[in-house]
mmCIF file of C-alpha atoms in Angstrom:
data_model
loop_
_atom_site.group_PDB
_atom_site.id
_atom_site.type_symbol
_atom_site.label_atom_id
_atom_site.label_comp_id
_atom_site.label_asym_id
_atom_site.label_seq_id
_atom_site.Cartn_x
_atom_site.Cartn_y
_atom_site.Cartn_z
ATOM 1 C CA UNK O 721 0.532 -2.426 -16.877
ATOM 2 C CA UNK O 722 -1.642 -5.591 -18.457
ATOM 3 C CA UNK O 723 1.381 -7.204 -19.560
ATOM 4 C CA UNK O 724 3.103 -6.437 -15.333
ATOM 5 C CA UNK O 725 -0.051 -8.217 -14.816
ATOM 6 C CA UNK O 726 -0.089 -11.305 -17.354
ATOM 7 C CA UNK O 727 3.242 -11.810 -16.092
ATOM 8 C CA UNK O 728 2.940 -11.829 -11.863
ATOM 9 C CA UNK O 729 -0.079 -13.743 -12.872
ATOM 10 C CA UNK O 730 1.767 -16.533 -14.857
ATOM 11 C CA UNK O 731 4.241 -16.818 -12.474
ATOM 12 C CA UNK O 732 1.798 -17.731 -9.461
ATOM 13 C CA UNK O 733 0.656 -20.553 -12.025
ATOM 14 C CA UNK O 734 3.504 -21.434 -12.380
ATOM 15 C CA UNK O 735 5.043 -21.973 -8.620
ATOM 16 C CA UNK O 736 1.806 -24.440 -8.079
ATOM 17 C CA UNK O 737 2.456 -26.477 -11.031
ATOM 18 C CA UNK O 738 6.325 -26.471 -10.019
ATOM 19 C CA UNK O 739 5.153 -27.870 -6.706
ATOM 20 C CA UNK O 740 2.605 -30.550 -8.247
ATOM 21 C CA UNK O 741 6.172 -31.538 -10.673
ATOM 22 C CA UNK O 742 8.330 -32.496 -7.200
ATOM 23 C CA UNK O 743 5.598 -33.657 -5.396
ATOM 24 C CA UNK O 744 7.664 -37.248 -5.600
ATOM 25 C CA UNK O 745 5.888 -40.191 -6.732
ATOM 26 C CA UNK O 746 7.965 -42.923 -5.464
ATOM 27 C CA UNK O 747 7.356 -42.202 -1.558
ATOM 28 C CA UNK O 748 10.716 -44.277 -0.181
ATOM 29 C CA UNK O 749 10.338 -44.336 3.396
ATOM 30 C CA UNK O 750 12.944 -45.301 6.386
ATOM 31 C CA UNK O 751 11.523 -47.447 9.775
ATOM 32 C CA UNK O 752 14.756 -47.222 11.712
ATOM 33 C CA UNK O 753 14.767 -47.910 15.783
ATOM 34 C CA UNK O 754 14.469 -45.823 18.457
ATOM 35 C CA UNK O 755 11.951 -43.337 16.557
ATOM 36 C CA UNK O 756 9.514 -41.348 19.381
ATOM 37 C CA UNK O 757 6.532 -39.550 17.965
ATOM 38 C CA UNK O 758 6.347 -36.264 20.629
ATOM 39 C CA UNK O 759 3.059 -35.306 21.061
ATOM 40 C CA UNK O 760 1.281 -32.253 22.785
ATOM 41 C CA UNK O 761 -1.868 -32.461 24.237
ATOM 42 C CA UNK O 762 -4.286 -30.350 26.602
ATOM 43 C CA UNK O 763 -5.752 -31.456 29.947
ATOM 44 C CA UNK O 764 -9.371 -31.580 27.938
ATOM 45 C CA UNK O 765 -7.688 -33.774 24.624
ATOM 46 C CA UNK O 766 -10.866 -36.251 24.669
ATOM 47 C CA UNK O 767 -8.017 -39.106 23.239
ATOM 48 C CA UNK O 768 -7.776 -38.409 19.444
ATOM 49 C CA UNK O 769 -9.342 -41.874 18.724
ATOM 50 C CA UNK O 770 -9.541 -40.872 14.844
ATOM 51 C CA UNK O 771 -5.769 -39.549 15.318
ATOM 52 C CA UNK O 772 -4.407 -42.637 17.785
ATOM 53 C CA UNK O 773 -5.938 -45.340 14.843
ATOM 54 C CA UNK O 774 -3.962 -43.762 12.391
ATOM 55 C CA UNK O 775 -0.744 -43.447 14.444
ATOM 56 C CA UNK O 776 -0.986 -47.092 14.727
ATOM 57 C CA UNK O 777 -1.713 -47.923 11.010
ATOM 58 C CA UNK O 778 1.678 -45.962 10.435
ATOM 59 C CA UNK O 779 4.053 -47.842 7.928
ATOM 60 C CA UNK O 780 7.121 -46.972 10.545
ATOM 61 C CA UNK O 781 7.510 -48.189 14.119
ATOM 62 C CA UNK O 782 7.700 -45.525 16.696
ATOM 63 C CA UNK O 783 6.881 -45.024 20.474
ATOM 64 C CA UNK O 784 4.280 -42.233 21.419
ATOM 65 C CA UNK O 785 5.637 -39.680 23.967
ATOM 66 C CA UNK O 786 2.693 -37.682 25.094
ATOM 67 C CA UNK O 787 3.017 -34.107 27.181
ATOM 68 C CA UNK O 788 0.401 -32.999 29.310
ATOM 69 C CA UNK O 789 -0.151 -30.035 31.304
ATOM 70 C CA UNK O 790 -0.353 -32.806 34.449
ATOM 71 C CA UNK O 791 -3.987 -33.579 34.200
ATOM 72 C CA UNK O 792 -5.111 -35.530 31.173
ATOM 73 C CA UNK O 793 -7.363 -38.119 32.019
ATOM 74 C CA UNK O 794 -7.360 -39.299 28.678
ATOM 75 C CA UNK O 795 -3.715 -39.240 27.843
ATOM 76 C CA UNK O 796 -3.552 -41.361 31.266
ATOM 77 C CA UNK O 797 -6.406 -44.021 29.755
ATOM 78 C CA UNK O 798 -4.212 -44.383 26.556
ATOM 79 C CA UNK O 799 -1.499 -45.186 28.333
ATOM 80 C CA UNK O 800 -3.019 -47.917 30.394
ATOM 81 C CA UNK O 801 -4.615 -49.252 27.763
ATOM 82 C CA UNK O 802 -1.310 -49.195 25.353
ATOM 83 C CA UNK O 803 1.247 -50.107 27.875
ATOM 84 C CA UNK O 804 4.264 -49.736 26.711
ATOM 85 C CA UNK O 805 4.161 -48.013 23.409
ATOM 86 C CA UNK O 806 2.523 -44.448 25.128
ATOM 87 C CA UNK O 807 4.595 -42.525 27.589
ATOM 88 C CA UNK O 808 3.351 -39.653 29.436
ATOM 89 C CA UNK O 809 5.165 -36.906 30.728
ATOM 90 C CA UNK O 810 3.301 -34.276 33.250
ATOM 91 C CA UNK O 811 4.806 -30.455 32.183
ATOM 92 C CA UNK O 812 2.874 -28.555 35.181
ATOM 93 C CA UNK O 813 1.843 -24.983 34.131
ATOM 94 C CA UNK O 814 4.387 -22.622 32.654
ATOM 95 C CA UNK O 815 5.444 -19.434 34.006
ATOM 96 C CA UNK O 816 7.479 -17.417 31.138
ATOM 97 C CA UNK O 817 6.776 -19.810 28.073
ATOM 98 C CA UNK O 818 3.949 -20.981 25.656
ATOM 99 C CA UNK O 819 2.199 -23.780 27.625
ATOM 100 C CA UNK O 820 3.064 -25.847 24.300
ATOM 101 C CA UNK O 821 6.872 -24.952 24.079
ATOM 102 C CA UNK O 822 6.413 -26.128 27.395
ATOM 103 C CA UNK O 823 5.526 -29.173 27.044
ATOM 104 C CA UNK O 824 8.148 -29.997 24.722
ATOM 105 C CA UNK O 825 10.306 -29.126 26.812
ATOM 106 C CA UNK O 826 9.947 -31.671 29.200
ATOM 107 C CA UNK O 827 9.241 -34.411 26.946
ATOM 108 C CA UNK O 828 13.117 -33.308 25.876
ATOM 109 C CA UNK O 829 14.090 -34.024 29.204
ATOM 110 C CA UNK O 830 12.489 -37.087 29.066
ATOM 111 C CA UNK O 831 14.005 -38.607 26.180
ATOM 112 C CA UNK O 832 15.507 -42.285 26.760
ATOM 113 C CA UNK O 833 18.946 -43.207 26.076
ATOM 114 C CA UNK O 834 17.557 -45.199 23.067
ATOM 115 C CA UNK O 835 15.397 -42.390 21.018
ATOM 116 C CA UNK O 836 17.721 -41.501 17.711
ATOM 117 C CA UNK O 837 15.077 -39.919 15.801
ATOM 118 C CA UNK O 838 13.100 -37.123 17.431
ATOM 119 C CA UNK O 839 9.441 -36.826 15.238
ATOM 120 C CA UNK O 840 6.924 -33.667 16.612
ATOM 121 C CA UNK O 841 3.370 -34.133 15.632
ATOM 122 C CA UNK O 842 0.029 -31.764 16.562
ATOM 123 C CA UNK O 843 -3.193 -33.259 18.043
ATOM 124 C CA UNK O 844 -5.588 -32.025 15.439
ATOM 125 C CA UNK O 845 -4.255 -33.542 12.072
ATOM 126 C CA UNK O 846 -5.227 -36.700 10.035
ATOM 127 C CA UNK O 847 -1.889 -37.804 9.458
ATOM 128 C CA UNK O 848 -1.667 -40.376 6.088
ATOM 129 C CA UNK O 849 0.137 -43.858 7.210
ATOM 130 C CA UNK O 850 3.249 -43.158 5.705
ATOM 131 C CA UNK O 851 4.069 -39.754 7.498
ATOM 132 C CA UNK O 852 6.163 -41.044 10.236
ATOM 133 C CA UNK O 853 8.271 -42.631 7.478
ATOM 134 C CA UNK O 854 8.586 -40.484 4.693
ATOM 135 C CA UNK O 855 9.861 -38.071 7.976
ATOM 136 C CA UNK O 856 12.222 -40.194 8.991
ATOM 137 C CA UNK O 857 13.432 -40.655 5.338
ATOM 138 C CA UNK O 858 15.960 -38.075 4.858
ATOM 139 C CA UNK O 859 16.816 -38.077 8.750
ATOM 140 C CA UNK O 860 17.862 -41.331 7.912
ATOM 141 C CA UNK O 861 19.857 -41.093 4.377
ATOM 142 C CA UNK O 862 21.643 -38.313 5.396
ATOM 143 C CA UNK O 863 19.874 -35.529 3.195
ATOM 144 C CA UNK O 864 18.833 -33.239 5.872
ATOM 145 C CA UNK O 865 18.736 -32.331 9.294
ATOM 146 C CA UNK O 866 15.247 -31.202 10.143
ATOM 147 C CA UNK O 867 12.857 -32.671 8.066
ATOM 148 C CA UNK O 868 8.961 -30.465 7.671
ATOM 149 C CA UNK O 869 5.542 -31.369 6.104
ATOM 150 C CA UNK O 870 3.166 -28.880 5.899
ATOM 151 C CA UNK O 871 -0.694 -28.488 6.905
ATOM 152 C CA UNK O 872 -3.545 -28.453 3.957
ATOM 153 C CA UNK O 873 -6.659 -27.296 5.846
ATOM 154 C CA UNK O 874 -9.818 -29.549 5.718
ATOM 155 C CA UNK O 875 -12.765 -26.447 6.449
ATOM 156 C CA UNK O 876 -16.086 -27.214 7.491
ATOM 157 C CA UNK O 877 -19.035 -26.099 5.121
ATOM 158 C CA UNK O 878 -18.753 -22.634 5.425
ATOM 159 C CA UNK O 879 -17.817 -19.550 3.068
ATOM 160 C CA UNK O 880 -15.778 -18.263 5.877
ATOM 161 C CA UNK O 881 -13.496 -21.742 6.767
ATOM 162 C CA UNK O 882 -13.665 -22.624 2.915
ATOM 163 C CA UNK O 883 -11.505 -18.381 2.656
ATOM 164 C CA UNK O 884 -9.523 -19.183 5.531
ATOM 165 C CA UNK O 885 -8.293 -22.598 3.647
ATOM 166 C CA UNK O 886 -8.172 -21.074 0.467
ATOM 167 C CA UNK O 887 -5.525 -18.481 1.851
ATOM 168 C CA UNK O 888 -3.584 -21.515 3.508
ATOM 169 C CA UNK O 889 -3.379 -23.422 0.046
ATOM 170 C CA UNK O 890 -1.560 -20.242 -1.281
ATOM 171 C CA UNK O 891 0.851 -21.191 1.481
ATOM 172 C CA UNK O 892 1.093 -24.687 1.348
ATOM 173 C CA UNK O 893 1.208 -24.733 -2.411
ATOM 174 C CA UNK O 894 4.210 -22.554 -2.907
ATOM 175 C CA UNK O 895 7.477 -23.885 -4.221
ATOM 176 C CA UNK O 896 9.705 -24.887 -1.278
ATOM 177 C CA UNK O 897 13.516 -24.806 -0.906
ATOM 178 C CA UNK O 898 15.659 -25.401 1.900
ATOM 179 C CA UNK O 899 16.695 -21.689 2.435
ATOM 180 C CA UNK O 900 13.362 -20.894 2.031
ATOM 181 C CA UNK O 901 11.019 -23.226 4.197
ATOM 182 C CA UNK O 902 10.570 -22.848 7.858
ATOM 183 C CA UNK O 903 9.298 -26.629 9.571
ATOM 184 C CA UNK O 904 5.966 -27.114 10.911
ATOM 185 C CA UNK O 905 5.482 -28.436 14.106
ATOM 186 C CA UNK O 906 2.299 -30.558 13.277
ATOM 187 C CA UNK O 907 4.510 -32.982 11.125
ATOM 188 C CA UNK O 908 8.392 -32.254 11.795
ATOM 189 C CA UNK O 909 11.176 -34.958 12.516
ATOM 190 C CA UNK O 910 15.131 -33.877 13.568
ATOM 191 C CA UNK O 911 17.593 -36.489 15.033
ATOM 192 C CA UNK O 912 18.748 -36.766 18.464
ATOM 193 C CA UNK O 913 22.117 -35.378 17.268
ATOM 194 C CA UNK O 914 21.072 -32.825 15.765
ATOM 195 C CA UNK O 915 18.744 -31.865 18.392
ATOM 196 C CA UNK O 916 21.887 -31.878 21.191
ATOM 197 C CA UNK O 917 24.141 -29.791 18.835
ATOM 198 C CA UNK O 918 21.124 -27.234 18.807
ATOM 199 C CA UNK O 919 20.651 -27.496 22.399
ATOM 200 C CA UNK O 920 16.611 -27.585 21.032
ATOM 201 C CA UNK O 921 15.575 -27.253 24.612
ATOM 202 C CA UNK O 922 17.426 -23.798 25.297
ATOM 203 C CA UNK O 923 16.330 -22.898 22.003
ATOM 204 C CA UNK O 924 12.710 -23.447 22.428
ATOM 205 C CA UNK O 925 13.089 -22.248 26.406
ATOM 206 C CA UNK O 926 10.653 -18.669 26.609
ATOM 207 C CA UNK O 927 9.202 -19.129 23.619
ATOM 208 C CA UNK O 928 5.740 -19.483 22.466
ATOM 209 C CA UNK O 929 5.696 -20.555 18.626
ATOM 210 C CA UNK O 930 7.640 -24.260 18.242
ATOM 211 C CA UNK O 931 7.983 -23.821 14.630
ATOM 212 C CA UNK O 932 9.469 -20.489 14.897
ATOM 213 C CA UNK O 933 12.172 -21.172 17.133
ATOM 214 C CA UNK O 934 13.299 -24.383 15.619
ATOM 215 C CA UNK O 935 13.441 -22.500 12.370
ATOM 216 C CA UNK O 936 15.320 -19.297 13.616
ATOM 217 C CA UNK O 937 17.376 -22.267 15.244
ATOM 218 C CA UNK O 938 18.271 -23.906 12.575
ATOM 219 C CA UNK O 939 18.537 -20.951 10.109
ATOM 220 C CA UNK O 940 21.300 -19.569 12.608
ATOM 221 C CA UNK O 941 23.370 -22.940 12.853
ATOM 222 C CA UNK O 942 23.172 -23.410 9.044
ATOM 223 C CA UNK O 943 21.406 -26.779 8.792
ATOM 224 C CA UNK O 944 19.770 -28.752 5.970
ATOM 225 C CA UNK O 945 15.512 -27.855 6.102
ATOM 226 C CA UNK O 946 13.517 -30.248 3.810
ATOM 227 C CA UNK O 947 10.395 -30.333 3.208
ATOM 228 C CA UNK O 948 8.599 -33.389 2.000
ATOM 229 C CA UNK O 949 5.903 -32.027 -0.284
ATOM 230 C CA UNK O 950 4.043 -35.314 -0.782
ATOM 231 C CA UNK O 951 3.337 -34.346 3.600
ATOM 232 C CA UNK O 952 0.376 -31.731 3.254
ATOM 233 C CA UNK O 953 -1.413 -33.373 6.268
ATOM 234 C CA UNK O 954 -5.124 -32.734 6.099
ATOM 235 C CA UNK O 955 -6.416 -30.786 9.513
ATOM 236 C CA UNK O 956 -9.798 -29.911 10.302
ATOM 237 C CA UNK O 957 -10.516 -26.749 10.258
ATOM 238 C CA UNK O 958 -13.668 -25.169 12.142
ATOM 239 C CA UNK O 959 -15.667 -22.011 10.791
ATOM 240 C CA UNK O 960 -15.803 -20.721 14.618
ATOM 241 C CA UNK O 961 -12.697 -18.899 14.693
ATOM 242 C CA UNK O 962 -10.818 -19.772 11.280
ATOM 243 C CA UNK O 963 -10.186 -15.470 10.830
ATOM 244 C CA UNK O 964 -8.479 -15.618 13.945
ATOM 245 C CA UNK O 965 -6.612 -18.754 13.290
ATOM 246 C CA UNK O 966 -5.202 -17.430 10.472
ATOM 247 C CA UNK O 967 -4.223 -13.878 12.093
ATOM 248 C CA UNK O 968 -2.529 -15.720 14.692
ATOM 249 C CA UNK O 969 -0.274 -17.672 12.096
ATOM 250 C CA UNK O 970 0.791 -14.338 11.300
ATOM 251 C CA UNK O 971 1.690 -12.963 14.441
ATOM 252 C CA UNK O 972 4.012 -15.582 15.385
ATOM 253 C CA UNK O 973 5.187 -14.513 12.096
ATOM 254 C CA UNK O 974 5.988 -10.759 12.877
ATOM 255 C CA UNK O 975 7.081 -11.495 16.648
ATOM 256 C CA UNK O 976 9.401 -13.362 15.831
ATOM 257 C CA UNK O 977 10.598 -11.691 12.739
ATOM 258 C CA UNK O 978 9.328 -8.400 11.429
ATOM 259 C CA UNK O 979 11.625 -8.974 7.990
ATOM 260 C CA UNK O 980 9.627 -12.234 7.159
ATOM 261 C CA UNK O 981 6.572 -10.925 7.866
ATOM 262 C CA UNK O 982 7.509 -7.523 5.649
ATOM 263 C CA UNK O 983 8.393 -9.843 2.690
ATOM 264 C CA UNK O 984 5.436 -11.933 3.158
ATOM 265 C CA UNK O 985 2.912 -8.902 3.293
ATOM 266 C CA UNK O 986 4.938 -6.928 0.561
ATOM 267 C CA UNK O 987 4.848 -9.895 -1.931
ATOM 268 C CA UNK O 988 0.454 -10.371 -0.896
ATOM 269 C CA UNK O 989 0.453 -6.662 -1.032
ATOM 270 C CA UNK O 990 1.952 -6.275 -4.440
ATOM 271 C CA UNK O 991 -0.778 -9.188 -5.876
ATOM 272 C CA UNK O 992 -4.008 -7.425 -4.028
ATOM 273 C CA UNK O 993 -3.073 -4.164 -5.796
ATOM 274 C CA UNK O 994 -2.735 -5.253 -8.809
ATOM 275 C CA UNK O 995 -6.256 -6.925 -8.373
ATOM 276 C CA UNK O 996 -7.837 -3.957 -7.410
ATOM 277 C CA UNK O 997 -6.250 -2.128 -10.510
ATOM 278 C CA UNK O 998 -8.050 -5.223 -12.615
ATOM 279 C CA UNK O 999 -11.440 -4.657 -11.261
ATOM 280 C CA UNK O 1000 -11.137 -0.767 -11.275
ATOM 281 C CA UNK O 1001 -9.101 -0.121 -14.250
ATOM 282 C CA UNK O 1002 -7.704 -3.040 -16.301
ATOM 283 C CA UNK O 1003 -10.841 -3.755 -18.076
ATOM 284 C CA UNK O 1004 -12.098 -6.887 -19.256
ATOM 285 C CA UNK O 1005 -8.561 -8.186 -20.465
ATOM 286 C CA UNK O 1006 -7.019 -8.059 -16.965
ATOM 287 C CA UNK O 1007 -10.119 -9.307 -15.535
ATOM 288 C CA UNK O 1008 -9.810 -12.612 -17.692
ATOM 289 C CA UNK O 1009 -6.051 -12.868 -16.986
ATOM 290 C CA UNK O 1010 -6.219 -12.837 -13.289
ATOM 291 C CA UNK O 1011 -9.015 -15.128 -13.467
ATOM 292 C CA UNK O 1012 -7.962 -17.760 -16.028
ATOM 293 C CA UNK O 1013 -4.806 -17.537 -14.167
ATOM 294 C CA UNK O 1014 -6.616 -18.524 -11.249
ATOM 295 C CA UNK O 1015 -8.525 -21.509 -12.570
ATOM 296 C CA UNK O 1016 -5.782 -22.808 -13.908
ATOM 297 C CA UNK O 1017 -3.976 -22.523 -10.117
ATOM 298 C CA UNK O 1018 -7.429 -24.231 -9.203
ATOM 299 C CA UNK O 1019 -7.212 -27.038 -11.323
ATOM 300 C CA UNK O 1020 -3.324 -27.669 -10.329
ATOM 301 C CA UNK O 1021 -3.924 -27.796 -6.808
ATOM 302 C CA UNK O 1022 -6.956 -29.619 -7.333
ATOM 303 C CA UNK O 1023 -4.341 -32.608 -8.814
ATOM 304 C CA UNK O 1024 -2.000 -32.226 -5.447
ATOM 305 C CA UNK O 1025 -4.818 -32.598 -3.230
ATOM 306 C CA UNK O 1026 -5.932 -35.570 -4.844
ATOM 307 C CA UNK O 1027 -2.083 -37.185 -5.211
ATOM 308 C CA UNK O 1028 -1.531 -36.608 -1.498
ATOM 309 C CA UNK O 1029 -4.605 -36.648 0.590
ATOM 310 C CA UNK O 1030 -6.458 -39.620 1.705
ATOM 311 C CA UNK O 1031 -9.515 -40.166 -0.574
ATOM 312 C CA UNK O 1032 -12.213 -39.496 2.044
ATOM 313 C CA UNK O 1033 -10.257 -36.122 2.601
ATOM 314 C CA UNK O 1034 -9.996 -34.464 -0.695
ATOM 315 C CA UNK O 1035 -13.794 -33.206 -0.828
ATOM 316 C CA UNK O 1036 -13.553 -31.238 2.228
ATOM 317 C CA UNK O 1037 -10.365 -29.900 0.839
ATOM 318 C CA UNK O 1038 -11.522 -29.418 -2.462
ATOM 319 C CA UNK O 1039 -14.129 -26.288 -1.067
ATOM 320 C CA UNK O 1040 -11.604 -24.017 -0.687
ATOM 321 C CA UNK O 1041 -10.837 -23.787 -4.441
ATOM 322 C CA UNK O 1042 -14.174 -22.204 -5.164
ATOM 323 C CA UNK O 1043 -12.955 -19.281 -3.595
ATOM 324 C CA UNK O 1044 -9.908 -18.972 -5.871
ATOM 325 C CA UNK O 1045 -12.253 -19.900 -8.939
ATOM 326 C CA UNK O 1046 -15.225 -17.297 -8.210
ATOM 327 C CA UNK O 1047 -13.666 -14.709 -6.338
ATOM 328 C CA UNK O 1048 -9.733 -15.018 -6.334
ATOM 329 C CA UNK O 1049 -9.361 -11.175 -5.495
ATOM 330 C CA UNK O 1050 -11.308 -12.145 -2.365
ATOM 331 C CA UNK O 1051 -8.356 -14.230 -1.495
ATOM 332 C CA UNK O 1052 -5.606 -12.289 -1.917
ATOM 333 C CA UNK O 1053 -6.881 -9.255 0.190
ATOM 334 C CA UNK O 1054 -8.491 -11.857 2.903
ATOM 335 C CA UNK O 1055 -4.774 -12.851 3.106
ATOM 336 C CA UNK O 1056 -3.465 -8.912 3.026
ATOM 337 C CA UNK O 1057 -5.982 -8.648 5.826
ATOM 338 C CA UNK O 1058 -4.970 -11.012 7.983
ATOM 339 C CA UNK O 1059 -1.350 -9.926 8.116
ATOM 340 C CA UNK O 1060 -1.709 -6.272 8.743
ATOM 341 C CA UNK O 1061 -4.337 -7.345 11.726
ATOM 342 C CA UNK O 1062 -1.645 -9.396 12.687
ATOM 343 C CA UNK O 1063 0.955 -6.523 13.055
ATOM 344 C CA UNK O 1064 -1.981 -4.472 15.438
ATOM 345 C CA UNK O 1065 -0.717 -6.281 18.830
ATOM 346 C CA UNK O 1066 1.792 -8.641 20.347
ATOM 347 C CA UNK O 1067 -0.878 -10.332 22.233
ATOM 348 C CA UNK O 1068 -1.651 -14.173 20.808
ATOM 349 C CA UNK O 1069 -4.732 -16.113 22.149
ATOM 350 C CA UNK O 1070 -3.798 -19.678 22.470
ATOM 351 C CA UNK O 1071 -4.712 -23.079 23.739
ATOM 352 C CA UNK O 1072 -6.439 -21.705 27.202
ATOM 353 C CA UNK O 1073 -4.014 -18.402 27.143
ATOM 354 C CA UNK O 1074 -3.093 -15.105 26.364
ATOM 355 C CA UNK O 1075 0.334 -14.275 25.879
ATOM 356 C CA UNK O 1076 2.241 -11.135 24.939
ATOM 357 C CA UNK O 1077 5.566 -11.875 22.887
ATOM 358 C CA UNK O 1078 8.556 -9.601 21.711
ATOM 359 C CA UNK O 1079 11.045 -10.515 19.727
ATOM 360 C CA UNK O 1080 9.433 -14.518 20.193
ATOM 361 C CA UNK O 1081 9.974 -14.123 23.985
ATOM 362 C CA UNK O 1082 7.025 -14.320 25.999
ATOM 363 C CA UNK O 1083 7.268 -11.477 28.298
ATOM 364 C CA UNK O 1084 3.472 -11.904 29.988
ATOM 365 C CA UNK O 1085 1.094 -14.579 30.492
ATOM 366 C CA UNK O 1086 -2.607 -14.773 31.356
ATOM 367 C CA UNK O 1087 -4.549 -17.969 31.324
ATOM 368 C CA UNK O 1088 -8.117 -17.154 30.054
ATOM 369 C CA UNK O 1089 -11.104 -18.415 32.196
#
């Protein structure tokens, strides 16, 4: 059993230090025309100032299309004040979708003639200045058809934020291929053509998780994913609600596909048992395996975080690693825990609303007061 153990443990080393080996160091990026950032945005969005300076300070020309519920006086004061480079686009208030999806919808159907290159970002990140063109990058060279970054959480002081990102950087630190990846739709750029040929706005219509249903999508038509792992784009993440955040994650997991979410749990699963057979059983030997195995993951990511995040971002990001240093068990069944809570209900609290979703249809809605 120790030597099952030295070698499950080895192997998580080594995925993170495969990732920190293609993180690329060169960074090419493409700043072709007709590029559109899409953005989503609720009615109480106070502007993003922190998010619109660095949107501006981006190394690749785009125009900002913004989607609003209808009733964004901010989103309207950006636009005045930007003229021509912000759009808006008013959704309304969906019926039998996520308000999001919805959203996106109808900045789809407001597309011009002259947007080529289709780039989806969230409201809450701290995107570096080169995302928008190491996106468009292998849009543009021909080397895939949707293109992905990833989030790396930013917690707040707090033990419980600091677990939440811990079990994230699992996520975002695994080794990524392109039959194994499913895009993100905080940082996540597909071309026009690409987007007609999947008919993106039939494929998102009903849904309630973007990322899923561009994935599924794509999976089904057979197109190129890539993810560019020098994109782990640094989002805040408050204590208030981080357990939830993270259970929610999941369940757009398992409503949308219970086989991803079984592999995902078995493979966490497999890991927290074997922990608990370390403290119980394993003795001092498996106790230093799993964690010198873990400091060592520690000190990898510690060297992606500070290759790819801004410099004024890396301490917040940095406090998740205690966890995996002091208490890396702790990790592994916070993570168990969050996916078997996720599998408890079909109901997902989101952005104002409640919504119940089978199969990734949304089959009820209840805005929350």
């Amino acid at each position: 059993m120790l030597w099952i153990w030295a070698l499950l443990q080895a192997l998580t080393l080594m995925g993170v230090a495969l990732y920190l080996r293609h993180v690329p160091t060169d960074r090419k990026i493409e700043a072709p025309d007709g590029a559109v950032a899409i953005l989503s945005v609720r009615d109480d969005w106070d502007g993003g100032p922190v998010l619109i300076a660095r949107l501006k300070a981006q190394s690749a020309a785009f125009r900002l299309l913004i989607a609003t519920s209808g009733a964004c006086p901010a989103a309207d004061a950006l636009a005045a004040r930007e003229g021509g480079w912000v759009q808006i686009v008013a959704a309304g208030i969906a019926q039998d979708e996520g308000q999001k999806v919805h959203k996106l919808r109808a900045a789809l159907r407001a597309l011009r003639p002259e947007d080529r290159w289709l780039l989806f970002i969230d409201a809450d990140i701290d995107p570096p200045t080169r995302l928008v063109g190491r996106l468009l990058f292998p849009l543009v060279r021909d080397k895939a058809d949707i293109v992905t970054g990833y989030r790396l959480l930013l917690p707040e002081r707090n033990m419980v934020a600091a677990l939440v990102g811990a079990v994230e950087m699992q996520l975002a630190t695994l080794p990524r291929s392109a039959n194994a990846t499913m895009p993100w739709g905080g940082a996540m750029a597909i071309s026009r053509a690409v987007a007609d040929r999947l008919d993106l706005d039939s494929a998102l219509a009903g849904r309630l998780s973007d990322d899923m249903a561009v994935g599924l999508a794509g999976w089904r038509a057979k197109l190129r994913l890539r993810p560019v792992r020098d994109l782990l784009v640094a989002s805040p993440l408050q204590a208030s609600g981080a357990l939830a955040f993270g259970v929610r994650q999941y369940r757009h997991v398992i409503t949308n596909s219970a086989g991803m979410w079984r592999l995902a749990t078995a493979l966490v699963a497999v890991q927290s048992a074997f922990w608990l057979w370390a403290l119980l059983y394993g003795g001092w030997p498996a106790v230093m395996i799993g964690y010198g195995a873990a400091a060592g993951r520690a000190l990898v990511r510690a060297r992606i975080i500070a290759d790819i995040l801004e410099p004024e971002q890396v301490q917040a990001a940095r406090r998740s690693l205690w966890w995996d240093i002091l208490a890396p068990f702790a990790v592994c069944w916070t993570h168990l825990g969050m996916q078997l809570a996720a599998a408890c209900s079909d109901r997902i609290r989101w952005g104002g609303f409640d919504y119940w979703v089978k199969q990734g249809a949304v089959v009820r809605i209840e805005k929350l007061r």
